[in-house]
Coordinates of C-alpha atoms in Angstrom, one line a residue:
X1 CA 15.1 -16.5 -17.4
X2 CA 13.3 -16.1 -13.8
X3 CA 15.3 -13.0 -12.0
X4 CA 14.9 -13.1 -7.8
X5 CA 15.8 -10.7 -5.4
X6 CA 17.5 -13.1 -3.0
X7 CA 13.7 -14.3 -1.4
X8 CA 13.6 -17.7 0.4
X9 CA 12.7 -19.9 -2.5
X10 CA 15.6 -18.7 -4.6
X11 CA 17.3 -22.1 -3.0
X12 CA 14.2 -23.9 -2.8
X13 CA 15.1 -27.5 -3.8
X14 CA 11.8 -27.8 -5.5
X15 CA 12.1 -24.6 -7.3
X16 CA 15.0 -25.2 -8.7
X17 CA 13.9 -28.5 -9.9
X18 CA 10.6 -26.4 -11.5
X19 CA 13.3 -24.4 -13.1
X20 CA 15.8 -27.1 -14.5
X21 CA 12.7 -29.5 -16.0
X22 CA 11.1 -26.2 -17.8
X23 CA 14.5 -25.0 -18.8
X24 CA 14.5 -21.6 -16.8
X25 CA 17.6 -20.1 -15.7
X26 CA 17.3 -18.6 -12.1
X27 CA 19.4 -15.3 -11.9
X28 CA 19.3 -12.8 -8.7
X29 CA 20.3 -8.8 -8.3
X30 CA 23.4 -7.8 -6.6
X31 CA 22.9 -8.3 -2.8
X32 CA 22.5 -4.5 -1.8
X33 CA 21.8 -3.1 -5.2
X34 CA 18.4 -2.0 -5.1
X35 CA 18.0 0.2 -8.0
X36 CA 17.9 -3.4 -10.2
X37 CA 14.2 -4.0 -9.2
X38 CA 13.1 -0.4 -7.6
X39 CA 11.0 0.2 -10.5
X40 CA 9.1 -3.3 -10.7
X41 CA 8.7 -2.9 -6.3
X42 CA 7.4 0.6 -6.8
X43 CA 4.8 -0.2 -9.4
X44 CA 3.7 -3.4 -7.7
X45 CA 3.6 -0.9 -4.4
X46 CA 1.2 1.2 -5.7
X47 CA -0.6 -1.2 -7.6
X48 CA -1.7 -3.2 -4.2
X49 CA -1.7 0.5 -2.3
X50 CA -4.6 2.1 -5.2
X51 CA -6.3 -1.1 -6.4
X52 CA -6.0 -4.4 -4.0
X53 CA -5.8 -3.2 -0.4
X54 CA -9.3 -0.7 -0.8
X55 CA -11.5 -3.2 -2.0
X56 CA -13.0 -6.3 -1.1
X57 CA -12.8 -8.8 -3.5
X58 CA -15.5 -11.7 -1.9
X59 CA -18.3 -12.7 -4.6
X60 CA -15.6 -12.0 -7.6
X61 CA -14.9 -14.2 -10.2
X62 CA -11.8 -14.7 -11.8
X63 CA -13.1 -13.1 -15.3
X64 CA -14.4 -10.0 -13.0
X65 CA -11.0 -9.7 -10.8
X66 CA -9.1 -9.5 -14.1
X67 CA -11.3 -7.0 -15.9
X68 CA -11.3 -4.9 -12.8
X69 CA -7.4 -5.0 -13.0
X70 CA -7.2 -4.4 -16.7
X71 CA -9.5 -1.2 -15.9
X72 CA -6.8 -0.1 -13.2
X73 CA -3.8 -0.8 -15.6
X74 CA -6.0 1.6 -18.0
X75 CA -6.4 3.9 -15.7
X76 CA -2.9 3.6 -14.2
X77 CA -1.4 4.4 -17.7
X78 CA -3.7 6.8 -19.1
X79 CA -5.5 8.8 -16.5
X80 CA -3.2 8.6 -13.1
X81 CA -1.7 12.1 -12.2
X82 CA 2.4 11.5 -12.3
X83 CA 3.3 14.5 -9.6
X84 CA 6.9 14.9 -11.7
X85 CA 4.8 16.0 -14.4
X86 CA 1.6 17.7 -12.9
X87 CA 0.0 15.1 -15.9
X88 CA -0.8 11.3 -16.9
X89 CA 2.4 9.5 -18.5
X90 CA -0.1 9.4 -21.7
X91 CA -0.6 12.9 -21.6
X92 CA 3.1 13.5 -21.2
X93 CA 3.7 11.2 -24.1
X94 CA 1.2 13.5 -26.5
X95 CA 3.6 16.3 -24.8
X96 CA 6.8 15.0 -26.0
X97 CA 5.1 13.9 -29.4
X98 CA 5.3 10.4 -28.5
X99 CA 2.2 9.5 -29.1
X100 CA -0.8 11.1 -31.3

């Protein structure tokens, strides 16, 4: 199942070919109902804000690019101050006994 938010190649003729031969079934929010994707747009948000948009990437390799954005995603999960909660959603989780 692919899910769109309405973009342009939702009615792409070739997407939906791509879709049909490898058997994926193209579904889309409700226009105006932003709360089904507001979470996956805010993450994605921030994750270009903090990691791609203050760094040049020239001279990277593919290997390097992706270990520099597994050591975001670490970062992201375990050491990035959540304002809500004045901690890091691992923290939190050790908080709430979710997690040792």
């Amino acid at each position: 199942r692919f899910n769109s938010d309405r973009g342009c190649h939702y009615r792409w003729p070739e997407w939906i070919r791509i879709c049909m031969d490898n058997n994926l079934t193209r579904s889309m929010s409700a226009k105006g109902c932003s709360p089904d994707n507001a979470a996956a747009e805010g993450f994605f948000g921030r994750l270009k804000q903090e990691f791609f948009h203050k760094r040049s990437f020239a001279g990277v390799s593919m290997d390097g690019f992706i270990n520099m954005l597994n050591d975001y995603m670490v970062w992201y999960r375990d050491r990035r101050i959540k304002t809500e909660f004045g901690m890091s959603i691992m923290d939190r989780r050790r908080e709430l006994g979710l997690v040792a």
